[in-house]
Coordinates of C-alpha atoms and ligand atoms in Angstrom, one line a residue:
M338 CA -64.4 46.0 25.5
L339 CA -65.0 45.1 21.9
E340 CA -62.7 48.0 21.0
K341 CA -60.0 46.5 23.1
L342 CA -60.5 43.0 21.6
K343 CA -60.1 44.5 18.1
A344 CA -56.9 46.1 19.1
I345 CA -55.5 42.8 20.6
R346 CA -56.5 41.0 17.5
S347 CA -54.7 43.3 15.1
A348 CA -51.7 43.5 17.4
A349 CA -51.5 39.7 17.5
F350 CA -51.8 39.3 13.7
A351 CA -49.1 41.9 13.2
R352 CA -46.9 40.1 15.7
L353 CA -47.4 36.8 13.9
E354 CA -46.3 38.3 10.6
E355 CA -42.9 39.1 12.2
A356 CA -42.1 35.4 12.7
D357 CA -39.4 34.2 10.3
S358 CA -38.5 31.0 12.0
M359 CA -40.3 28.3 14.0
Q360 CA -38.4 29.3 17.1
K361 CA -39.6 32.9 16.8
L362 CA -43.2 31.8 15.8
N363 CA -43.4 29.7 19.0
D364 CA -42.1 32.5 21.1
I365 CA -44.7 34.9 19.7
R366 CA -47.4 32.3 20.3
A367 CA -46.5 32.0 23.9
E368 CA -46.6 35.8 24.2
I369 CA -50.0 36.4 22.5
L370 CA -51.9 33.3 23.6
G371 CA -50.1 32.3 26.8
K372 CA -51.4 32.5 30.4
K373 CA -50.2 36.1 30.9
C374 CA -51.4 37.4 27.6
E375 CA -53.8 40.3 27.1
L376 CA -56.5 38.0 25.9
S377 CA -56.4 35.9 29.1
Q378 CA -56.4 39.1 31.2
L379 CA -59.5 40.3 29.2
L380 CA -61.2 37.0 29.9
R381 CA -60.4 37.2 33.6
S382 CA -61.8 40.8 33.7
M383 CA -65.2 39.7 32.4
G384 CA -66.4 39.3 36.0
Q385 CA -66.9 43.1 36.0
L386 CA -69.4 42.9 33.2
A387 CA -73.2 42.5 33.6
P388 CA -74.2 38.9 33.8
E389 CA -76.2 39.0 30.6
E390 CA -73.3 40.5 28.6
R391 CA -70.9 37.9 29.7
P392 CA -71.8 35.0 27.2
K393 CA -71.6 37.4 24.3
A394 CA -68.3 38.8 25.4
G395 CA -66.9 35.4 26.2
A396 CA -67.9 34.1 22.7
A397 CA -66.3 37.2 21.1
V398 CA -63.0 36.6 23.0
N399 CA -63.0 32.9 22.0
A400 CA -63.7 33.8 18.4
V401 CA -60.7 36.0 18.3
R402 CA -58.6 33.4 20.0
Q403 CA -59.6 30.9 17.4
E404 CA -58.8 33.3 14.6
I405 CA -55.3 33.9 16.1
E406 CA -54.8 30.1 16.4
A407 CA -55.8 29.6 12.8
R408 CA -53.4 32.2 11.6
F409 CA -50.7 30.7 13.7
E410 CA -51.3 27.3 12.0
E411 CA -51.1 28.9 8.6
M412 CA -47.9 30.7 9.5
R413 CA -46.5 27.4 10.9
A414 CA -47.2 25.6 7.6
I415 CA -45.5 28.4 5.6
I416 CA -42.4 28.6 7.9
Q417 CA -42.0 24.8 8.1
K418 CA -42.1 24.6 4.3
K419 CA -39.5 27.4 4.0
E420 CA -37.2 25.8 6.6
K421 CA -37.4 22.4 4.9
E422 CA -36.6 24.0 1.5
A423 CA -33.7 25.9 3.0
A424 CA -32.4 22.7 4.6
L425 CA -32.7 20.8 1.3
L426 CA -30.9 23.6 -0.5
N427 CA -28.1 23.4 2.1
E428 CA -27.7 19.6 1.6
K429 CA -27.7 19.8 -2.1
I430 CA -24.8 17.9 -3.7
D431 CA -23.1 19.2 -6.7
V432 CA -22.3 16.1 -8.6
T433 CA -20.2 18.1 -11.1
M434 CA -17.7 19.1 -8.5
P435 CA -14.2 17.5 -8.9
G436 CA -13.6 14.8 -6.3
K437 CA -10.8 14.7 -3.8
R438 CA -8.0 12.4 -4.9
L439 CA -7.0 9.9 -2.2
P440 CA -3.2 9.2 -2.2
S441 CA -2.7 5.6 -3.5
G442 CA 0.2 3.3 -2.7
G443 CA 2.5 1.7 -5.2
L444 CA 5.0 -1.1 -5.5
H445 CA 8.5 -0.6 -4.1
P446 CA 11.1 -0.7 -6.9
I447 CA 12.5 -3.9 -5.4
N448 CA 9.1 -5.5 -5.7
I449 CA 8.6 -4.2 -9.2
V450 CA 12.0 -5.8 -10.2
R451 CA 11.2 -9.0 -8.4
N452 CA 7.8 -9.3 -10.2
D453 CA 9.4 -8.7 -13.5
I454 CA 12.1 -11.3 -12.9
V455 CA 9.5 -13.8 -11.8
D456 CA 7.5 -13.0 -15.0
I457 CA 10.5 -13.5 -17.3
F458 CA 11.5 -16.9 -15.7
T459 CA 7.9 -18.3 -15.3
R460 CA 7.6 -17.7 -19.1
M461 CA 10.6 -20.0 -19.5
G462 CA 8.8 -22.6 -17.4
Y463 CA 10.4 -22.0 -13.9
D464 CA 8.4 -22.8 -10.8
I465 CA 8.6 -20.3 -7.9
V466 CA 9.6 -21.8 -4.5
D467 CA 10.0 -20.1 -1.1
G468 CA 12.5 -20.7 1.6
P469 CA 12.9 -19.8 5.3
E470 CA 14.8 -16.6 6.1
I471 CA 16.1 -18.2 9.3
E472 CA 18.2 -21.1 8.1
T473 CA 20.4 -23.8 9.6
D474 CA 24.1 -23.7 9.1
Y475 CA 23.7 -26.9 7.0
Y476 CA 21.4 -25.5 4.3
N477 CA 23.1 -22.1 4.1
F478 CA 26.7 -23.3 4.1
Q479 CA 27.6 -27.0 4.6
A480 CA 25.3 -28.5 2.0
L481 CA 26.5 -25.9 -0.5
N482 CA 30.1 -27.2 0.0
L483 CA 31.1 -24.6 2.5
P484 CA 32.2 -26.7 5.5
L485 CA 32.6 -25.2 8.9
D486 CA 36.3 -24.2 8.3
H487 CA 35.9 -23.0 4.7
P488 CA 37.5 -19.6 4.1
A489 CA 34.8 -18.4 1.8
R490 CA 32.5 -18.2 4.8
D491 CA 34.3 -14.9 5.6
M492 CA 32.7 -13.2 2.7
Q493 CA 29.3 -14.0 4.0
D494 CA 29.4 -13.3 7.7
T495 CA 25.9 -13.2 9.1
F496 CA 23.7 -12.9 12.2
Y497 CA 23.5 -16.0 14.3
I498 CA 20.5 -16.9 16.4
T499 CA 22.2 -20.0 17.9
K500 CA 25.4 -21.7 16.8
N501 CA 23.4 -23.6 14.3
L502 CA 20.6 -21.2 13.3
L503 CA 21.3 -18.1 11.3
L504 CA 19.8 -15.5 9.0
R505 CA 20.4 -16.9 5.5
T506 CA 23.2 -15.1 3.6
Q507 CA 22.0 -16.3 0.2
T508 CA 18.9 -17.7 -1.4
S509 CA 21.1 -20.6 -2.6
A510 CA 19.8 -22.5 0.5
A511 CA 16.6 -23.0 -1.5
Q512 CA 18.6 -25.1 -4.0
I513 CA 19.3 -27.7 -1.4
R514 CA 15.8 -27.7 0.1
T515 CA 14.4 -28.2 -3.5
M516 CA 16.9 -31.0 -4.5
E517 CA 16.2 -32.9 -1.3
K518 CA 12.5 -32.9 -2.0
Q519 CA 12.3 -33.1 -5.8
K520 CA 13.8 -35.4 -8.4
P521 CA 15.1 -34.0 -11.7
P522 CA 14.1 -32.4 -14.0
I523 CA 14.1 -29.4 -11.7
K524 CA 13.6 -25.8 -12.8
I525 CA 12.9 -23.4 -10.0
L526 CA 13.3 -19.7 -9.1
S527 CA 13.4 -18.6 -5.4
P528 CA 13.2 -14.9 -4.7
G529 CA 13.7 -13.6 -1.2
R530 CA 15.4 -11.6 1.5
V531 CA 19.0 -12.3 2.6
F532 CA 21.2 -10.9 5.3
R533 CA 24.9 -10.2 5.9
A534 CA 26.8 -8.5 8.7
D535 CA 27.8 -5.6 6.4
E536 CA 28.1 -2.0 7.2
V537 CA 25.6 0.2 5.5
D538 CA 27.0 2.3 2.6
A539 CA 26.1 3.2 -1.0
T540 CA 26.5 -0.4 -2.2
H541 CA 26.0 -2.5 1.0
S542 CA 23.2 -3.2 3.3
P543 CA 22.8 -5.9 6.1
V544 CA 19.5 -6.8 4.4
F545 CA 19.1 -7.2 0.7
H546 CA 17.3 -9.4 -1.9
Q547 CA 18.3 -12.2 -4.2
C548 CA 16.6 -14.4 -6.7
E549 CA 18.0 -17.9 -7.0
G550 CA 17.6 -20.0 -10.1
L551 CA 18.3 -23.7 -10.3
V552 CA 18.0 -26.1 -13.3
V553 CA 18.9 -29.8 -13.0
G554 CA 18.3 -32.4 -15.7
K555 CA 20.0 -34.6 -18.2
G556 CA 22.6 -32.9 -20.5
I557 CA 22.3 -29.4 -19.0
T558 CA 25.3 -27.4 -20.1
M559 CA 26.8 -24.0 -19.6
C560 CA 25.2 -23.0 -22.9
D561 CA 21.8 -23.4 -21.3
L562 CA 22.9 -21.2 -18.5
K563 CA 24.2 -18.5 -20.9
G564 CA 21.0 -18.7 -23.0
A565 CA 18.7 -18.4 -20.0
L566 CA 20.7 -15.4 -18.5
D567 CA 20.9 -13.7 -21.9
L568 CA 17.1 -13.9 -22.3
F569 CA 16.7 -12.6 -18.8
A570 CA 19.0 -9.6 -19.3
K571 CA 17.3 -8.7 -22.6
G572 CA 13.8 -9.0 -21.0
M573 CA 14.9 -6.9 -18.0
F574 CA 17.0 -4.2 -19.6
G575 CA 15.9 -4.2 -23.2
P576 CA 16.7 -6.2 -26.4
K577 CA 20.0 -4.4 -27.0
T578 CA 21.5 -5.7 -23.8
R579 CA 24.6 -7.9 -24.0
T580 CA 25.9 -10.3 -21.3
R581 CA 29.4 -11.5 -20.5
F582 CA 30.8 -14.2 -18.3
R583 CA 33.9 -13.7 -16.1
P584 CA 35.5 -16.6 -14.3
S585 CA 34.8 -16.6 -10.6
F586 CA 34.6 -18.9 -7.6
F587 CA 31.7 -20.2 -5.6
P588 CA 32.1 -23.4 -3.6
F589 CA 28.8 -24.8 -4.8
T590 CA 29.3 -24.2 -8.6
E591 CA 32.1 -25.5 -10.8
P592 CA 32.9 -23.7 -13.1
S593 CA 31.7 -20.5 -11.6
V594 CA 31.1 -17.2 -13.3
E595 CA 30.3 -13.6 -12.5
V596 CA 27.8 -12.2 -15.1
D597 CA 27.9 -8.6 -16.3
V598 CA 25.3 -6.9 -18.4
S599 CA 26.1 -4.0 -20.8
C600 CA 25.1 -0.7 -19.0
S601 CA 21.6 0.1 -20.2
L602 CA 22.2 3.8 -19.5
C603 CA 25.1 4.4 -21.8
D604 CA 24.8 1.2 -23.9
G605 CA 28.3 0.1 -22.9
K606 CA 30.1 3.4 -23.6
G607 CA 30.9 4.1 -19.9
C608 CA 29.0 6.5 -17.6
R609 CA 28.4 7.5 -14.0
V610 CA 26.3 4.5 -13.2
C611 CA 28.7 1.8 -14.6
K612 CA 31.7 4.0 -13.4
G613 CA 33.0 4.2 -16.9
A614 CA 33.3 0.4 -17.4
G615 CA 30.3 0.0 -19.7
W616 CA 29.5 -3.2 -17.9
I617 CA 27.7 -3.9 -14.6
E618 CA 27.9 -7.1 -12.5
I619 CA 24.4 -8.3 -11.6
L620 CA 24.7 -11.9 -10.6
G621 CA 26.8 -15.0 -9.8
A622 CA 26.3 -18.3 -11.5
G623 CA 27.8 -21.6 -12.5
M624 CA 27.3 -25.3 -13.1
V625 CA 26.1 -27.0 -9.9
N626 CA 29.1 -28.6 -8.2
P627 CA 28.8 -32.5 -8.5
K628 CA 29.5 -32.7 -4.8
V629 CA 26.4 -30.6 -4.1
L630 CA 24.2 -32.8 -6.4
A631 CA 25.6 -36.0 -4.7
G632 CA 24.9 -34.6 -1.3
C633 CA 21.3 -34.2 -2.2
G634 CA 21.0 -37.8 -3.5
I635 CA 21.2 -36.8 -7.2
D636 CA 23.7 -38.8 -9.3
P637 CA 26.2 -36.4 -10.9
E638 CA 27.1 -39.0 -13.5
E639 CA 23.5 -38.9 -14.8
Y640 CA 22.5 -35.4 -14.1
S641 CA 24.0 -31.9 -14.4
G642 CA 22.6 -28.5 -13.6
F643 CA 23.2 -24.8 -13.4
A644 CA 22.4 -22.2 -10.8
F645 CA 22.4 -18.5 -10.6
G646 CA 21.8 -15.8 -7.9
I647 CA 20.6 -12.4 -9.0
G648 CA 21.0 -9.4 -6.7
L649 CA 17.7 -7.5 -6.9
E650 CA 19.1 -4.2 -5.6
R651 CA 21.8 -4.3 -8.2
V652 CA 19.2 -4.8 -10.9
A653 CA 17.0 -2.0 -9.6
L654 CA 19.9 0.4 -9.3
L655 CA 21.0 -0.3 -12.9
R656 CA 17.5 -0.2 -14.3
Y657 CA 16.5 3.1 -12.7
G658 CA 19.9 4.7 -12.8
I659 CA 20.2 5.1 -9.0
S660 CA 23.6 5.3 -7.5
D661 CA 22.9 4.8 -3.8
M662 CA 21.4 1.6 -2.4
R663 CA 20.4 3.3 0.9
L664 CA 17.5 4.9 -1.0
M665 CA 16.0 1.5 -1.3
F666 CA 15.6 1.1 2.4
E667 CA 14.9 4.6 3.7
N668 CA 11.3 4.5 2.3
D669 CA 11.2 8.2 1.6
V670 CA 7.9 8.8 -0.2
R671 CA 9.5 11.4 -2.4
F672 CA 11.7 8.6 -3.8
L673 CA 9.0 5.9 -3.8
N674 CA 6.5 8.2 -5.6
Q675 CA 8.6 8.1 -8.7
F676 CA 7.9 4.4 -9.2
R677 CA 4.1 4.6 -9.2
Ligands
LIG2070 N1 24.8 -17.2 -3.7 C1 25.8 -16.5 -4.4 C2 26.0 -15.2 -3.7 O1 25.2 -14.8 -2.9 C3 25.4 -16.3 -5.8 C4 25.3 -17.6 -6.6 C5 24.1 -18.3 -6.7 C6 26.4 -18.1 -7.3 C7 24.0 -19.4 -7.4 C8 26.3 -19.2 -8.0 C9 25.1 -19.9 -8.1 O2 27.0 -14.5 -4.0

């Protein structure tokens, strides 16, 4: 029997050495110490021994069992340590690895241009005011000296919500709202979205952006207008930029002008962007019509003022040398990425 015990012991030790994971170690333990193991069978067969031999044999079997248990514990400690180390190695973070770059957004060219215009004019002391995109006929047309039957309304056909409510065609509506609320001196800038019932093409869109300027005070002249716009043009397109006024007509300004800037791409020589003219029209302006001042309760005998309306798309096209306005609204990231 002792011979058999010795054989079981060395077989068990050899089996334990084979374990290379906790899973395997536990399986082996069940096999060599479990209910059906050889050791248990040996214990059960002790009934065949002489009664006086039984305690000695029992003690010998238990001693081997304990030895195997002890070795199992040792093995467990070793394997657990190894598994922990392996896990730690797996989780190791290489802090020197390059990171993954997350795509970041950027400003739309229209917003870049708007922010720059706002910067230029706030430096000249203008306050920024906001106006509603849904306007009444009164603020968008009538108060700007465009009565219901005025032919100039044709140029600004828009989208009507009711007979009286419409999507504003021009930020000029902000002039009236400001003059109704505020006494001169007034110096405001009002950027925003405007709408017209136009077909989409390279130079037209039913939605576009303007930036309205209004200055009212004592002794304001057209020289002040020219000075302000010249500063704006140089700030926007570079110090070499020149401006020119061409006579024009707006019902709410008198006299009215169309303002051109020298093409910044060809410096006035004529190119693809300015269509050979050397000049590009970017805004309408003029001296506030006395009728408009009076309508807002400002005495035109005492005060005068100028107003201008800058087309933001025009400015952006010119500044970035883009020939098709549709790019501004398609939001193709390949286009937008160039402005980051
Ligand atoms: N509101 C005019 C337009 O949309 C531009 C303008 C503004 C002209 C202010 C004169 C003064 O065409």
